[in-house]
Coordinates of C-alpha atoms in Angstrom, one line a residue:
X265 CA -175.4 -80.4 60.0
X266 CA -172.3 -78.6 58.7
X267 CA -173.6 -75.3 58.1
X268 CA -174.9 -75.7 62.3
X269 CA -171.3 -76.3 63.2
X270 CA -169.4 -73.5 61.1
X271 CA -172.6 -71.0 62.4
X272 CA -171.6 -72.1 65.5
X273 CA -168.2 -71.2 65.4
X274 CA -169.1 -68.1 64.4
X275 CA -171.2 -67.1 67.1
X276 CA -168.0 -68.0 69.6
X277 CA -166.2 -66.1 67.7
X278 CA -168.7 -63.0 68.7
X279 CA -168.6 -64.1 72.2
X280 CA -164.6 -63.9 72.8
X281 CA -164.7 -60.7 70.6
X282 CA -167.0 -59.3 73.1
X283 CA -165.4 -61.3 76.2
X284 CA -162.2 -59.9 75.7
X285 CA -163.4 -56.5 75.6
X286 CA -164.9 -57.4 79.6
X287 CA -162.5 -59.0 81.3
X288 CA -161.7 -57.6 84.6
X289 CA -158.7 -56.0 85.8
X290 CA -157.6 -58.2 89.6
X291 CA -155.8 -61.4 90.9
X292 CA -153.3 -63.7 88.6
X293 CA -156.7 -66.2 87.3
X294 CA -158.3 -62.9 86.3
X295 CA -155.3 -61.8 84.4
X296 CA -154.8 -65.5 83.0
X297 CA -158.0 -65.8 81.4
X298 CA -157.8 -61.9 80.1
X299 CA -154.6 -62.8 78.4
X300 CA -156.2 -66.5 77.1
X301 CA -159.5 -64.6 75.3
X302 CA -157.1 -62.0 74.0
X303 CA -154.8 -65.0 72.4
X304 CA -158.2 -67.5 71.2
X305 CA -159.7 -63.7 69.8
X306 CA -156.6 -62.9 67.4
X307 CA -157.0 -67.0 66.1
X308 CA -154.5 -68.1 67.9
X309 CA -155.9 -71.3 68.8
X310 CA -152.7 -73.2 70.2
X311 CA -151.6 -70.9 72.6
X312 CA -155.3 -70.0 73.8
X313 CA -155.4 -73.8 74.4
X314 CA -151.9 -74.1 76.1
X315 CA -152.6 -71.1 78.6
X316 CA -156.5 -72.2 79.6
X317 CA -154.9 -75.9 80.4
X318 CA -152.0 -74.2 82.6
X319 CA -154.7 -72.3 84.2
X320 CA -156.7 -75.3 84.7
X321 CA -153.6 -77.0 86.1
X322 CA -153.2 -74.4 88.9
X323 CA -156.9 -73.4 89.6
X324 CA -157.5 -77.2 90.0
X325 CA -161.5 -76.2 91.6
X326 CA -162.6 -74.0 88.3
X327 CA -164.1 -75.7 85.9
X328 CA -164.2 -72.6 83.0
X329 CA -160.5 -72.9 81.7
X330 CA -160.8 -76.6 81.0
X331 CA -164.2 -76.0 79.7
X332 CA -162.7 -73.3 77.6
X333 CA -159.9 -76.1 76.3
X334 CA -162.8 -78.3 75.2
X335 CA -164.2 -74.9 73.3
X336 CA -160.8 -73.7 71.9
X337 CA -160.1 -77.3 70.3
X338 CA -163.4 -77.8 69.6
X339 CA -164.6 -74.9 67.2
X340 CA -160.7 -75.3 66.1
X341 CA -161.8 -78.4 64.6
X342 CA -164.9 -77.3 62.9
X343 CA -164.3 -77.4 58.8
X344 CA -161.0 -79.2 59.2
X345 CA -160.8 -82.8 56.7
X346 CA -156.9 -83.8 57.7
X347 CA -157.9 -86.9 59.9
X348 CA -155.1 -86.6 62.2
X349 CA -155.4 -82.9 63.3
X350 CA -159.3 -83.6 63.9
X351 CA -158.3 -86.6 66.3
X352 CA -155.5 -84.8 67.9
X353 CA -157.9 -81.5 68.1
X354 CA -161.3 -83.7 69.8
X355 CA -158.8 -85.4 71.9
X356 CA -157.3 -82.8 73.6
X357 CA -160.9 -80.9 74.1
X358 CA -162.3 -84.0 75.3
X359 CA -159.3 -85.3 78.1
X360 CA -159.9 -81.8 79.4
X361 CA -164.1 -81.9 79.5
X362 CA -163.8 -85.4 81.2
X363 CA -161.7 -84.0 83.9
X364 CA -164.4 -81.9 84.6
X365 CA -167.0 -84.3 84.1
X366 CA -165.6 -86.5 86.9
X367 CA -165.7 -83.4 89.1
X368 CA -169.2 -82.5 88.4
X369 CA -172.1 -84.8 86.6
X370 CA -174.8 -81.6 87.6
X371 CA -173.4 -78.6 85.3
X372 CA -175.6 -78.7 81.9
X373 CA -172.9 -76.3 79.8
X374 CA -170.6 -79.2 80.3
X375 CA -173.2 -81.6 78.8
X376 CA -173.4 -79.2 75.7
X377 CA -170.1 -78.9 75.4
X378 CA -169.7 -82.8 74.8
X379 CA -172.7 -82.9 72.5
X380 CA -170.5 -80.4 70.5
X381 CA -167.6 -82.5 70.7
X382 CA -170.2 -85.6 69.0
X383 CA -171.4 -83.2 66.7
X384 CA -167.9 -82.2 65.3
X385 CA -166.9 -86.1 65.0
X386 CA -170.2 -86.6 63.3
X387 CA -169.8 -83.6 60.8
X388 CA -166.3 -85.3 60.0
X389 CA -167.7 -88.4 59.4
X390 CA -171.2 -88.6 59.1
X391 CA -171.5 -92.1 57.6
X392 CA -169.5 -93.5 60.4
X393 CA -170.8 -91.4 63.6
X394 CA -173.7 -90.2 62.8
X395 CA -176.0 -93.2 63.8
X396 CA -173.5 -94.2 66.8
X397 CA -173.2 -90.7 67.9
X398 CA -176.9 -88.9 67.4
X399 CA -178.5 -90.9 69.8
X400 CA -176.2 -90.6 72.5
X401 CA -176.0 -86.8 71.9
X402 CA -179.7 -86.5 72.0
X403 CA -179.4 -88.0 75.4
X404 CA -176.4 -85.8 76.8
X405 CA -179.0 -82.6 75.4
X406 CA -181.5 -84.3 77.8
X407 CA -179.4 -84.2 80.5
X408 CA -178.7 -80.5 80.3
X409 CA -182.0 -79.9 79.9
X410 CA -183.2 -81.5 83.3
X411 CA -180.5 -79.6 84.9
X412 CA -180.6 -76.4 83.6
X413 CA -184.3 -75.8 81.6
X414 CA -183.9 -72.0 81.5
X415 CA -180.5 -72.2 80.0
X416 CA -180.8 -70.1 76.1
X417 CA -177.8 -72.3 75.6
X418 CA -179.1 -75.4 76.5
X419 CA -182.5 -75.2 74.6
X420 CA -181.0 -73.5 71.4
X421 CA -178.3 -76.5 70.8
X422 CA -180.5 -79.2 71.5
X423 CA -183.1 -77.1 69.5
X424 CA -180.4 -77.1 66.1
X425 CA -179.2 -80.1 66.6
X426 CA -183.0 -81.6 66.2
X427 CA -183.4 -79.6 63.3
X428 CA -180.1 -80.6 61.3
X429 CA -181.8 -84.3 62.1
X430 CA -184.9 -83.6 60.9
X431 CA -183.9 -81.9 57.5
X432 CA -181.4 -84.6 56.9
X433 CA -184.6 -86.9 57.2
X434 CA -187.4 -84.5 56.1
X435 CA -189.7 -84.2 58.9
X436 CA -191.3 -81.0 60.3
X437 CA -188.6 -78.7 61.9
X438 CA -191.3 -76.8 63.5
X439 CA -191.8 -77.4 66.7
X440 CA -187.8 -77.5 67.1
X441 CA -188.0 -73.1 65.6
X442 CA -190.7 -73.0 68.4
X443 CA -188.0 -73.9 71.1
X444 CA -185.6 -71.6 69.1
X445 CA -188.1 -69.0 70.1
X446 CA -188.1 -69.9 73.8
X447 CA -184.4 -69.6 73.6
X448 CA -184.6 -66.0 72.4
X449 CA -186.7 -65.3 75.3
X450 CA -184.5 -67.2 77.1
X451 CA -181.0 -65.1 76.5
X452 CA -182.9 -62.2 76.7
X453 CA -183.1 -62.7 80.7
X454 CA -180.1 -64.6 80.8
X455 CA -177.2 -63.3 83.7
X456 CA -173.8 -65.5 83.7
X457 CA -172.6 -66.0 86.7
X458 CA -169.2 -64.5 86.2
X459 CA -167.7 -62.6 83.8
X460 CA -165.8 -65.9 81.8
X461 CA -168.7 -68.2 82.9
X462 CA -170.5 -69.1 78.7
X463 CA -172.9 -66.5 77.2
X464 CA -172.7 -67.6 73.5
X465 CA -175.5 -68.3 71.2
X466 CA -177.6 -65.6 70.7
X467 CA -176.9 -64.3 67.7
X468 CA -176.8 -67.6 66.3
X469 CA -180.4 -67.9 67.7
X470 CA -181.3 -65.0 66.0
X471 CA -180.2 -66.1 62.6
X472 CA -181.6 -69.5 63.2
X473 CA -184.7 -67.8 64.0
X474 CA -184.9 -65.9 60.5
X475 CA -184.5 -69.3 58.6
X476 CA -187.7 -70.7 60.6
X477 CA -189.8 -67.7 59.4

């Protein structure tokens, strides 16, 4: 389940490198969230943070820059041990994915974004989160995926997120690199609906893909 988490990071990491490099020229949000990908792409997490919430605070009907909060803080947290950075880290990702949850219960990213916030608590501590936090995660994958079924983003998570179950307790991962597949197919037809809107995950896909086969 680690390795799923740090691979994870990795392909966001792909996705502002190639974000940044597509962000349009136009009005003050535009320029906002250009200036925020450029600050999360050179690692600096705490200012990428800072700038998404004050966008969030003055774009109060967008959902993306407190979604993107949730991200930053999230993957920030990935690998880290220090118990008080990982609280302060989840916390501030998930005060700003509830604000968006009370907007709107109907958006599957948003559900994947809080079954990465689980997963990170349950990587930190599996012992003590992983049997009070799989379950529930399972459920918020379910969720996205009767909202959104063609999502690559939606079918791929809930996809590894099976698979780092099933290793851990030795059943067949199979029909989980099956849906891996789908999600492929999945990105390969996949159109954001804006330019900031998420388009992560293929490459992880891809390598997830070669360790099925």
């Amino acid at each position: 389940m680690k390795k799923i988490i740090i691979t994870i990071a990795l392909s966001i990491v792909t996705f502002i490198s190639a974000q940044s490099q597509q962000v349009p020229t136009g009005g003050q949000y535009e320029q906002g969230m250009g200036k925020a990908f450029g600050l999360w792409k050179k690692g600096k997490n705490t200012e990428a943070s800072d700038l998404f919430e004050r966008i969030a605070a003055a774009e109060p009907t967008k959902w993306l820059p407190n979604y993107y909060v949730a991200l930053v803080n999230t993957t920030a947290a990935f690998g880290i041990k220090d118990k008080e950075s990982i609280n302060a880290l989840l916390l501030k990702a998930q005060n700003a994915l509830d604000l968006e949850m009370t907007k709107d219960q109907n958006n599957a990213e948003l559900y994947v974004m809080q079954a990465m916030i689980n997963t990170a608590w349950i990587v930190y501590d599996p012992m003590t989160n992983g049997q009070k936090l799989s379950g529930p995660t399972m459920g918020l994958y379910a969720k996205a995926e009767a909202l959104a079924p063609n999502n690559p983003r939606v079918v791929f998570s809930k996809a590894e997120f099976e698979i780092g179950s099933a290793s851990f307790w030795g059943k067949d991962t199979k029909p989980m690199c099956a849906q891996i597949d789908k999600a492929i197919a999945l990105f390969a037809t996949f159109k954001p609906e804006t330019v900031f809107a998420p388009n992560w995950g293929l490459d992880r896909a891809v390598e997830a893909q070669k360790k099925c086969k």
